[in-house]
Coordinates of C-alpha atoms (C1' of nucleotides) in Angstrom, one line a residue:
Chain B
M810 CA -8.4 17.9 -38.8
L811 CA -9.0 15.5 -41.8
H812 CA -5.3 15.8 -42.5
R813 CA -4.5 14.7 -39.0
E814 CA -6.8 11.6 -39.4
V815 CA -5.0 10.5 -42.4
A816 CA -1.9 10.8 -40.8
N817 CA -3.1 8.5 -38.0
D818 CA -4.3 6.0 -40.3
A819 CA -0.8 5.9 -41.9
D820 CA 0.7 5.4 -38.4
I821 CA -1.4 2.5 -37.9
Q822 CA -0.6 1.0 -41.3
F823 CA 3.0 1.4 -40.4
R824 CA 2.5 -0.2 -37.1
L825 CA 0.6 -3.2 -38.5
Y826 CA 2.8 -3.9 -41.6
G827 CA 6.2 -2.6 -40.9
E828 CA 8.9 -2.8 -38.3
I829 CA 8.8 0.1 -35.9
V830 CA 12.2 1.7 -36.1
I831 CA 13.5 3.7 -33.2
G832 CA 17.1 4.5 -32.5
D833 CA 19.5 2.4 -30.4
W834 CA 17.2 1.9 -27.4
T835 CA 19.7 0.1 -25.4
D836 CA 21.3 3.5 -25.0
R837 CA 18.2 4.6 -23.2
F838 CA 18.4 2.4 -20.1
Q839 CA 20.9 2.2 -17.2
G840 CA 20.6 -1.6 -17.3
T841 CA 21.5 -1.9 -21.0
R842 CA 23.7 1.2 -21.7
A843 CA 26.7 -0.4 -20.0
L844 CA 26.5 -3.7 -21.8
P845 CA 29.1 -4.7 -24.3
R846 CA 28.2 -3.7 -27.9
R847 CA 28.0 -7.3 -28.9
V848 CA 25.2 -8.0 -26.3
R849 CA 23.3 -4.8 -27.1
D850 CA 23.2 -5.8 -30.6
Q851 CA 21.7 -9.2 -29.7
L852 CA 19.2 -7.5 -27.5
I853 CA 18.1 -5.4 -30.4
Q854 CA 17.6 -8.5 -32.3
V855 CA 15.5 -10.4 -29.9
A856 CA 13.4 -7.7 -28.4
H857 CA 10.6 -6.1 -30.3
V858 CA 9.2 -2.6 -30.0
I859 CA 5.6 -1.8 -29.5
Q860 CA 3.7 1.3 -29.5
L861 CA 0.5 2.0 -27.5
K862 CA -2.1 4.7 -27.8
K863 CA -2.9 7.0 -24.9
G864 CA -5.5 5.1 -22.6
Q865 CA -4.6 1.6 -23.8
Q866 CA -4.2 -1.1 -21.3
V867 CA -0.6 -2.2 -21.0
F868 CA -1.3 -5.0 -18.6
G869 CA -4.1 -6.0 -16.3
P870 CA -5.6 -9.1 -14.4
D871 CA -6.5 -10.8 -17.6
N872 CA -3.5 -9.8 -19.6
I873 CA -0.3 -10.7 -17.9
P874 CA 2.6 -10.6 -20.5
D875 CA 5.5 -12.9 -19.6
S876 CA 8.1 -10.5 -20.5
L877 CA 9.8 -7.5 -19.2
L878 CA 8.8 -4.0 -20.5
F879 CA 11.2 -1.3 -21.1
L880 CA 9.4 2.0 -21.3
Y881 CA 11.2 3.9 -24.1
D882 CA 8.9 6.9 -24.2
G883 CA 5.8 8.0 -22.5
R884 CA 4.3 7.2 -19.1
I885 CA 2.4 4.4 -17.7
R886 CA 0.1 4.6 -14.8
V887 CA -0.3 1.6 -12.4
S888 CA -3.3 1.4 -10.4
Q889 CA -5.6 -1.0 -8.4
T890 CA -9.3 -1.3 -8.4
S891 CA -11.5 -2.6 -5.7
E892 CA -14.5 -4.9 -6.1
N893 CA -16.8 -2.1 -5.7
G894 CA -15.1 -0.1 -8.5
R895 CA -12.9 2.4 -6.5
E896 CA -9.5 2.9 -7.9
I897 CA -6.1 4.0 -6.6
V898 CA -3.0 5.0 -8.4
L899 CA 0.0 3.0 -7.1
Y900 CA 2.8 4.6 -9.0
R901 CA 3.8 5.7 -12.4
V902 CA 6.5 4.3 -14.7
D903 CA 8.4 6.9 -16.6
A904 CA 10.7 6.6 -19.8
G905 CA 13.8 5.0 -19.0
E906 CA 12.3 2.8 -16.4
S907 CA 11.1 -0.8 -16.5
C908 CA 7.9 -2.3 -15.5
V909 CA 8.5 -5.2 -13.1
L910 CA 5.1 -5.8 -11.8
T911 CA 4.2 -8.1 -14.5
T912 CA 7.3 -10.2 -13.9
A913 CA 6.4 -10.1 -10.3
C914 CA 3.2 -11.7 -10.6
M915 CA 4.6 -14.5 -12.9
L916 CA 7.0 -15.5 -10.3
A917 CA 4.7 -15.3 -7.4
E918 CA 2.0 -17.1 -9.3
E919 CA -0.6 -15.3 -7.5
A920 CA -3.5 -13.2 -8.7
Y921 CA -3.5 -9.6 -8.1
N922 CA -5.7 -6.9 -9.5
A923 CA -3.4 -4.1 -10.5
E924 CA -3.3 -2.7 -14.0
G925 CA -1.3 -0.5 -16.1
I926 CA -2.6 2.1 -18.4
A927 CA -0.7 4.1 -21.0
E928 CA -1.1 7.6 -19.8
T929 CA 0.5 9.0 -23.0
D930 CA 1.3 7.4 -26.2
V931 CA 3.8 4.9 -25.3
T932 CA 6.8 3.4 -27.0
A933 CA 8.1 0.4 -25.1
V934 CA 10.6 -2.6 -25.8
V935 CA 9.4 -6.0 -25.0
L936 CA 12.1 -8.4 -23.8
P937 CA 11.0 -12.0 -23.9
K938 CA 11.5 -14.0 -20.7
P939 CA 14.4 -16.3 -22.0
A940 CA 16.4 -13.2 -23.0
F941 CA 15.5 -11.6 -19.7
D942 CA 16.8 -14.7 -17.8
R943 CA 20.0 -15.0 -19.8
L944 CA 20.8 -11.2 -19.2
A945 CA 20.1 -11.4 -15.6
A946 CA 22.4 -14.3 -15.4
E947 CA 25.2 -13.0 -17.4
E948 CA 25.4 -9.2 -17.0
D949 CA 25.8 -7.5 -13.6
E950 CA 24.7 -4.2 -14.8
F951 CA 21.5 -5.6 -16.0
R952 CA 20.8 -7.6 -13.0
N953 CA 21.4 -4.7 -10.7
F954 CA 19.1 -2.6 -12.9
V955 CA 16.3 -5.0 -12.5
F956 CA 16.9 -5.3 -8.7
A957 CA 16.8 -1.6 -8.5
A958 CA 13.6 -1.5 -10.3
Y959 CA 12.0 -4.0 -7.9
S960 CA 13.4 -1.9 -5.0
R961 CA 11.9 1.3 -6.3
R962 CA 8.4 -0.2 -6.7
L963 CA 8.6 -1.7 -3.2
I964 CA 9.5 1.8 -1.8
D965 CA 6.8 3.3 -3.9
L966 CA 4.2 1.0 -2.3
L967 CA 5.5 1.7 1.1
R968 CA 4.7 5.3 0.6
V969 CA 1.4 4.6 -0.7
V970 CA 0.6 2.5 2.3
D971 CA 1.8 5.2 4.6
D972 CA -0.3 8.0 2.8
V973 CA -3.5 5.9 2.7
A974 CA -3.2 4.6 6.2
F975 CA -2.1 7.6 7.9
G976 CA -2.3 10.6 5.5
R977 CA -5.0 13.3 5.5
I978 CA -6.9 13.6 2.4
D979 CA -6.5 17.4 1.9
V980 CA -2.8 17.1 2.5
R981 CA -2.6 14.2 -0.1
L982 CA -4.7 16.2 -2.6
A983 CA -2.7 19.2 -2.3
E984 CA 0.3 17.1 -2.9
R985 CA -1.1 15.4 -5.9
L986 CA -2.4 18.6 -7.4
L987 CA 1.1 20.0 -7.4
S988 CA 2.9 16.9 -8.9
L989 CA 0.2 16.4 -11.5
G990 CA 0.5 20.0 -12.4
G991 CA 4.4 20.1 -12.8
D992 CA 5.4 23.3 -14.1
H993 CA 2.2 24.2 -15.5
K994 CA -0.5 26.5 -13.8
E995 CA -3.5 24.4 -14.8
I996 CA -4.4 20.7 -14.6
S997 CA -6.9 18.9 -16.8
A998 CA -8.6 16.4 -14.6
T999 CA -12.1 15.6 -13.6
H1000 CA -13.1 15.2 -9.8
Q1001 CA -13.4 11.5 -10.4
Q1002 CA -9.8 11.1 -11.9
L1003 CA -8.5 12.9 -8.8
A1004 CA -10.4 10.6 -6.5
S1005 CA -8.9 7.7 -8.4
E1006 CA -5.5 9.1 -7.9
L1007 CA -6.0 9.0 -4.1
G1008 CA -8.2 6.0 -3.8
T1009 CA -11.2 8.0 -2.4
A1010 CA -14.7 9.0 -3.5
R1011 CA -15.5 11.8 -5.9
E1012 CA -17.7 13.6 -3.5
V1013 CA -14.8 13.8 -1.1
I1014 CA -12.6 15.3 -3.7
S1015 CA -15.5 17.9 -4.6
R1016 CA -15.7 18.9 -0.9
V1017 CA -12.0 19.4 -0.4
L1018 CA -11.7 21.3 -3.8
Q1019 CA -14.5 23.6 -2.7
D1020 CA -12.6 24.3 0.4
F1021 CA -9.4 24.9 -1.6
Q1022 CA -11.3 27.3 -3.7
K1023 CA -12.7 29.2 -0.8
R1024 CA -9.3 29.6 0.4
E1025 CA -8.3 30.9 -3.1
M1026 CA -5.6 28.3 -3.6
I1027 CA -7.3 27.1 -6.8
A1028 CA -10.0 28.0 -9.3
Q1029 CA -12.2 25.4 -10.9
S1030 CA -14.0 24.9 -14.1
R1031 CA -15.4 21.8 -15.6
G1032 CA -12.6 19.3 -16.1
R1033 CA -9.9 21.9 -15.2
I1034 CA -8.2 23.3 -12.2
A1035 CA -6.1 26.4 -12.0
L1036 CA -3.4 26.4 -9.5
L1037 CA -3.7 30.0 -8.1
D1038 CA -1.5 29.7 -5.1
K1039 CA 1.2 27.1 -5.4
P1040 CA 3.1 28.2 -2.2
A1041 CA 0.0 27.7 -0.2
L1042 CA -0.7 24.4 -1.6
A1043 CA 2.9 23.4 -1.0
A1044 CA 2.7 24.5 2.5
L1045 CA -0.4 22.3 3.1
A1046 CA 1.2 19.5 1.3
S1047 CA 4.2 19.4 3.5
S1048 CA 2.2 19.8 6.8
D1049 CA 2.1 16.0 7.3
Chain V
M837 CA 14.2 -19.8 37.7
L838 CA 17.7 -19.2 38.7
H839 CA 18.7 -22.3 36.7
R840 CA 17.0 -20.9 33.7
E841 CA 19.0 -17.6 33.9
V842 CA 22.2 -19.6 34.2
A843 CA 21.3 -21.4 31.0
N844 CA 20.5 -18.1 29.3
D845 CA 23.9 -16.9 30.3
A846 CA 25.6 -20.0 28.8
D847 CA 23.7 -19.4 25.6
I848 CA 24.9 -16.0 25.3
Q849 CA 28.4 -17.0 26.0
F850 CA 28.1 -19.6 23.3
R851 CA 26.8 -17.0 21.0
L852 CA 29.6 -14.6 21.7
Y853 CA 32.5 -16.9 21.8
G854 CA 31.6 -19.9 19.8
E855 CA 30.2 -20.5 16.5
I856 CA 26.6 -21.3 16.4
V857 CA 26.0 -24.6 14.8
I858 CA 22.9 -25.5 13.0
G859 CA 22.4 -28.3 10.6
D860 CA 22.9 -27.8 6.9
W861 CA 20.8 -24.6 6.6
T862 CA 21.2 -24.5 2.8
D863 CA 18.8 -27.5 2.8
R864 CA 16.1 -25.3 4.3
F865 CA 15.6 -22.9 1.5
Q866 CA 14.4 -23.2 -2.1
G867 CA 16.9 -21.0 -3.4
T868 CA 19.9 -22.8 -1.8
R869 CA 18.6 -26.5 -1.8
A870 CA 19.1 -27.0 -5.5
L871 CA 22.7 -25.7 -5.5
P872 CA 25.5 -28.0 -6.3
R873 CA 27.2 -29.5 -3.1
R874 CA 30.3 -27.5 -3.8
V875 CA 28.6 -24.2 -3.8
R876 CA 26.5 -25.0 -0.7
D877 CA 29.6 -25.7 1.3
Q878 CA 31.1 -22.4 0.2
L879 CA 28.0 -20.7 1.3
I880 CA 28.2 -22.3 4.6
Q881 CA 31.6 -20.9 4.9
V882 CA 31.0 -17.4 4.0
A883 CA 27.6 -16.9 5.9
H884 CA 27.2 -16.6 9.4
V885 CA 24.3 -17.4 11.7
I886 CA 22.7 -15.1 14.2
Q887 CA 20.1 -15.5 16.9
L888 CA 17.7 -12.9 18.1
K889 CA 15.4 -13.0 21.0
K890 CA 11.8 -12.4 20.7
G891 CA 11.1 -8.5 20.5
Q892 CA 14.6 -7.7 19.1
Q893 CA 14.6 -5.3 16.1
V894 CA 16.0 -7.0 13.0
F895 CA 16.2 -3.9 10.9
G896 CA 15.0 -0.4 11.0
P897 CA 15.4 3.1 9.7
D898 CA 18.6 3.4 11.6
N899 CA 19.8 -0.1 11.1
I900 CA 20.1 -1.3 7.4
P901 CA 22.2 -4.3 7.2
D902 CA 23.8 -4.6 3.8
S903 CA 23.1 -8.3 3.5
L904 CA 20.5 -10.7 2.7
L905 CA 18.8 -12.5 5.6
F906 CA 17.6 -16.0 5.3
L907 CA 15.1 -16.8 8.1
Y908 CA 16.1 -20.3 9.4
D909 CA 13.7 -20.4 12.2
G910 CA 11.1 -18.1 13.9
R911 CA 9.2 -15.3 12.4
I912 CA 9.8 -11.5 11.6
R913 CA 7.1 -8.9 11.6
V914 CA 7.6 -6.1 9.2
S915 CA 5.6 -2.8 10.0
Q916 CA 5.7 0.7 9.3
T917 CA 5.2 3.7 11.7
S918 CA 3.8 7.2 11.0
E919 CA 5.1 10.4 12.4
N920 CA 2.3 10.4 14.8
G921 CA 3.2 7.1 16.1
R922 CA 0.5 4.9 14.6
E923 CA 1.8 1.6 13.3
I924 CA 0.7 -0.8 10.6
V925 CA 1.9 -4.5 9.9
L926 CA 3.1 -4.9 6.4
Y927 CA 3.8 -8.6 6.3
R928 CA 5.4 -11.4 8.1
V929 CA 8.5 -13.3 7.1
D930 CA 8.3 -17.0 8.0
A931 CA 10.9 -19.6 8.3
G932 CA 12.4 -20.6 5.0
E933 CA 11.9 -17.2 3.4
S934 CA 14.2 -14.5 3.0
C935 CA 13.8 -10.8 4.0
V936 CA 14.4 -8.7 0.9
L937 CA 13.3 -5.2 2.1
T938 CA 16.7 -4.3 3.6
T939 CA 18.4 -5.1 0.1
A940 CA 15.6 -3.2 -1.5
C941 CA 16.5 0.0 0.4
M942 CA 20.2 -0.4 -0.3
L943 CA 19.5 -0.5 -4.1
A944 CA 17.0 2.4 -4.1
E945 CA 19.1 4.5 -2.0
E946 CA 15.9 6.0 -0.5
A947 CA 14.9 6.3 3.1
Y948 CA 11.9 4.4 4.4
N949 CA 10.5 3.9 7.8
A950 CA 9.7 0.2 7.9
E951 CA 11.2 -1.9 10.5
G952 CA 11.5 -5.5 11.4
I953 CA 11.0 -7.1 14.6
A954 CA 11.5 -10.7 15.7
E955 CA 8.2 -12.1 16.6
T956 CA 9.7 -15.1 18.1
D957 CA 13.2 -16.1 19.1
V958 CA 14.9 -16.1 15.6
T959 CA 17.7 -18.1 13.9
A960 CA 18.8 -16.4 10.6
V961 CA 21.6 -16.8 8.2
V962 CA 23.3 -13.5 7.1
L963 CA 24.6 -13.7 3.7
P964 CA 27.1 -10.8 2.9
K965 CA 26.4 -8.7 -0.2
P966 CA 29.4 -9.9 -2.2
A967 CA 28.3 -13.5 -1.8
F968 CA 24.9 -12.6 -2.7
D969 CA 25.9 -10.8 -5.7
R970 CA 28.1 -13.7 -6.9
L971 CA 25.2 -16.3 -6.2
A972 CA 22.7 -14.3 -8.0
A973 CA 25.2 -14.1 -11.0
E974 CA 26.1 -17.7 -11.1
E975 CA 23.0 -19.8 -9.9
D976 CA 19.7 -19.7 -11.6
E977 CA 17.9 -21.4 -8.9
F978 CA 19.2 -18.8 -6.4
R979 CA 18.3 -15.8 -8.6
N980 CA 14.9 -17.0 -9.1
F981 CA 14.4 -17.4 -5.4
V982 CA 15.4 -14.0 -4.9
F983 CA 13.1 -12.5 -7.5
A984 CA 10.3 -14.6 -6.2
A985 CA 11.0 -13.1 -2.7
Y986 CA 10.7 -9.7 -4.1
S987 CA 7.7 -10.6 -6.0
R988 CA 5.9 -12.1 -3.0
R989 CA 6.6 -8.8 -1.1
L990 CA 5.2 -6.7 -3.9
I991 CA 2.0 -8.8 -3.9
D992 CA 1.8 -8.6 -0.1
L993 CA 2.0 -4.9 -0.3
L994 CA -0.7 -4.7 -3.0
R995 CA -2.8 -6.6 -0.6
V996 CA -2.2 -4.2 2.2
V997 CA -2.9 -1.1 0.0
D998 CA -6.3 -2.7 -1.2
D999 CA -7.2 -3.6 2.5
V1000 CA -6.4 -0.1 3.9
A1001 CA -7.8 1.9 1.0
F1002 CA -11.0 -0.1 0.4
G1003 CA -11.6 -2.5 3.4
R1004 CA -14.1 -2.2 6.2
I1005 CA -12.4 -2.3 9.5
D1006 CA -14.7 -5.0 11.0
V1007 CA -14.0 -7.2 8.1
R1008 CA -10.3 -6.7 8.4
L1009 CA -10.2 -7.3 12.1
A1010 CA -12.2 -10.6 11.7
E1011 CA -9.7 -11.7 9.3
R1012 CA -6.8 -10.8 11.4
L1013 CA -8.2 -12.5 14.5
L1014 CA -8.5 -15.7 12.7
S1015 CA -5.1 -15.6 11.1
L1016 CA -3.5 -14.6 14.3
G1017 CA -5.4 -17.4 16.1
G1018 CA -4.4 -20.1 13.7
D1019 CA -5.6 -23.3 15.2
H1020 CA -6.0 -22.0 18.7
K1021 CA -9.2 -20.8 20.5
E1022 CA -7.6 -17.9 21.9
I1023 CA -5.4 -15.1 21.1
S1024 CA -3.0 -13.2 23.5
A1025 CA -3.1 -9.6 22.2
T1026 CA -4.0 -6.2 23.5
H1027 CA -6.4 -3.9 21.7
Q1028 CA -3.4 -1.6 21.0
Q1029 CA -1.6 -4.5 19.3
L1030 CA -4.5 -5.3 17.2
A1031 CA -4.8 -1.7 16.2
S1032 CA -1.2 -1.8 15.2
E1033 CA -1.8 -4.8 13.1
L1034 CA -4.3 -2.8 11.0
G1035 CA -3.0 0.7 11.1
T1036 CA -5.9 2.0 13.1
A1037 CA -6.5 3.4 16.6
R1038 CA -7.1 1.4 19.9
E1039 CA -10.5 3.0 20.4
V1040 CA -11.6 1.7 17.0
I1041 CA -10.5 -1.8 17.9
S1042 CA -12.2 -1.4 21.3
R1043 CA -15.5 -0.6 19.6
V1044 CA -15.4 -3.2 17.0
L1045 CA -14.5 -5.9 19.6
Q1046 CA -17.4 -4.8 21.7
D1047 CA -19.6 -5.5 18.8
F1048 CA -18.2 -8.8 18.2
Q1049 CA -18.7 -9.7 21.8
K1050 CA -22.3 -8.6 21.7
R1051 CA -22.7 -10.8 18.7
E1052 CA -21.2 -13.6 20.8
M1053 CA -18.4 -14.2 18.2
I1054 CA -15.6 -13.6 20.7
A1055 CA -15.1 -13.2 24.4
Q1056 CA -12.6 -10.8 26.0
S1057 CA -10.5 -10.7 29.0
R1058 CA -7.5 -8.3 29.6
G1059 CA -5.0 -9.0 27.0
R1060 CA -6.8 -12.1 25.7
I1061 CA -9.5 -12.8 23.2
A1062 CA -11.4 -16.1 23.0
L1063 CA -12.6 -17.0 19.5
L1064 CA -16.1 -18.4 20.3
D1065 CA -17.5 -18.6 16.9
K1066 CA -15.0 -18.9 14.3
P1067 CA -17.3 -19.7 11.3
A1068 CA -19.2 -16.4 12.1
L1069 CA -15.9 -14.6 12.0
A1070 CA -14.9 -16.2 8.8
A1071 CA -18.3 -15.3 7.2
L1072 CA -17.7 -11.7 8.2
A1073 CA -14.1 -11.8 7.0
S1074 CA -15.1 -13.2 3.6
S1075 CA -17.9 -10.7 3.1
D1076 CA -15.7 -8.2 1.3
Chain W
dC889 C1' -3.1 -1.8 52.0
dG890 C1' -2.0 2.1 48.7
dA891 C1' 0.5 3.8 44.9
dC892 C1' 1.5 2.8 40.2
dT893 C1' 1.3 1.1 35.6
dT894 C1' -1.2 -0.9 31.8
dG895 C1' -5.3 -2.2 29.4
dG896 C1' -9.8 -1.0 28.3
dG897 C1' -14.5 1.8 28.1
dT898 C1' -17.0 5.9 26.6
dG899 C1' -18.9 10.2 24.9
dA900 C1' -18.3 14.2 21.9
dC901 C1' -16.6 15.6 18.0
dA902 C1' -14.1 15.7 13.3
dA903 C1' -12.9 13.5 9.2
dT904 C1' -13.9 10.7 5.7
dG905 C1' -17.1 7.5 2.8
dT906 C1' -21.8 6.5 1.0
dC907 C1' -26.1 7.3 -1.0
dA908 C1' -29.7 9.6 -3.3
dC909 C1' -30.6 13.2 -5.8
dT910 C1' -30.0 17.7 -8.3
dG911 C1' -28.7 20.7 -11.8
dA912 C1' -25.0 22.6 -14.9
dA913 C1' -22.0 22.2 -19.0
dA914 C1' -20.8 20.3 -23.3
dG915 C1' -21.6 17.9 -27.5
dG916 C1' -24.5 16.1 -31.1
dT917 C1' -28.7 16.1 -34.0
dC918 C1' -32.3 17.8 -36.2
Chain G
dG208 C1' -31.5 27.8 -32.1
dA209 C1' -34.2 24.0 -29.8
dC210 C1' -33.8 19.4 -28.2
dC211 C1' -31.5 15.5 -26.3
dT212 C1' -28.0 12.9 -24.1
dT213 C1' -23.9 12.3 -21.7
dT214 C1' -20.7 13.7 -18.4
dC215 C1' -19.3 16.6 -14.6
dA216 C1' -20.0 18.7 -10.3
dG217 C1' -22.7 20.2 -6.0
dT218 C1' -25.5 19.0 -1.9
dG219 C1' -27.6 17.2 2.3
dA220 C1' -28.4 13.2 5.1
dC221 C1' -26.3 9.7 7.1
dA222 C1' -22.8 5.8 8.3
dT223 C1' -18.1 4.7 9.3
dT224 C1' -13.7 5.7 11.2
dG225 C1' -10.3 8.6 13.6
dT226 C1' -9.2 11.8 17.5
dC227 C1' -9.4 13.7 22.0
dA228 C1' -10.1 13.9 26.8
dC229 C1' -11.2 11.4 30.4
dC230 C1' -12.6 7.6 33.3
dC231 C1' -12.2 3.2 35.6
dA232 C1' -10.6 -1.7 36.2
dA233 C1' -7.0 -5.1 36.5
dG234 C1' -2.6 -6.3 37.8
dT235 C1' 2.0 -5.3 40.2
dC236 C1' 4.8 -4.0 43.5
dG237 C1' 6.4 -1.6 47.5

DNA sequence: CGACTTGGGTGACAATGTCACTGAAAGGTC
DNA sequence: GACCTTTCAGTGACATTGTCACCCAAGTCG
């Protein structure tokens, strides 16, 4: 334990005083992989790499970076919070994708209240706006990559609207439990966190989970949910 | 009346057999106005103008044009419909804006169930994808225009999510009544249409309007709503 | 006039959100 | 271990919103 803390301190030192070295990140993204070697080398020059700890804010209402973010490793959760504090997850940005929402705001010059949180430790490449502009102008591959990123987010949001406006809460919860669970049999999440996923209240989640438990689809303990009967959950989830 | 029908026929003939002539449309859009004269003349060559009657579908799940639409005149309502037939208006595209959602779908290669309806008679300029690509590559102004259009839609959708997930229905309805009314004192809309605006059910709208009526903020007759007390509606609308 | 279509009203009930409160579970301190 | 604090979850009462079934009124058209 002590050993681990020392290691962490060393990490931080490295982050503060040294250059973070990762492999050729331009290999990692569809939009940069296909570029000529010359351009990629330039990119590696002008962009810089940042690392964020799990839980750190990547962007938010008060913190709008004027650059494009390439997510090299990790995952970012983008969510929106209402005035009265309720929250809803809009989508997640996975490694290999870029986070266009910040650029969106820059261009539209309108306020919005979405924020991005590092859901895991994150390594990302920050591409300053001038470089972004130049690339978008000169490289077809890159431009299409960016357009596709925008498009994906638009589609994601259409889905969220559909779910929130027309979906049943039990169906949505079953769906989300499965997707959060992935291959695992257990999820580590509080009721409040699940409520924030779906944009509802904790009490609602508690009630629905009670119901799931009675039907023996899940088992609960503090902060954990065991997925006992995934097929049943899947059946419920697809009954929309 | 007969006279009018003849005129309409003539219109259609003109549309079918002649070129529709509108002024220099490139003057109408931020993204094209700033382009060099040479490019604008080329644009006018390759793009073609279409006219749609009020109520016609501009695009939909089964009808995805692979081109960018510039809305020269009129208004398009973009909405989404659930499986059980409920509908919600996502945003409106006004004259001078472009409709990027269709291009979004092309790029993301995913299905979605949004559709665009001409809310008035519409005149639009269709820019084929090759020309779009070339412009996006070569002209900064144009590229920024397109990015800005995407951004605006993203922001619009964030707003819809926020409203649907966290907003009260009476507040949202008051808001929408005012925005639909514009400068006028009266709105021509059925309860069902208002329900489709907000993604709710007709009965809900009926109830809330009854309430508004009791509070003397509006008066109702079949298919029409008179806005009697706009300040009161505005107060309610901004009490979110 | 009478049949038909469309728009709107209503009551009962279901689903979801809100509020106020309770107690249980985990961690830290002495 | 005993005590305290914080976080997490359960619960009942109630408000809001959505669903269903059905009715009636206003226009339309023969």
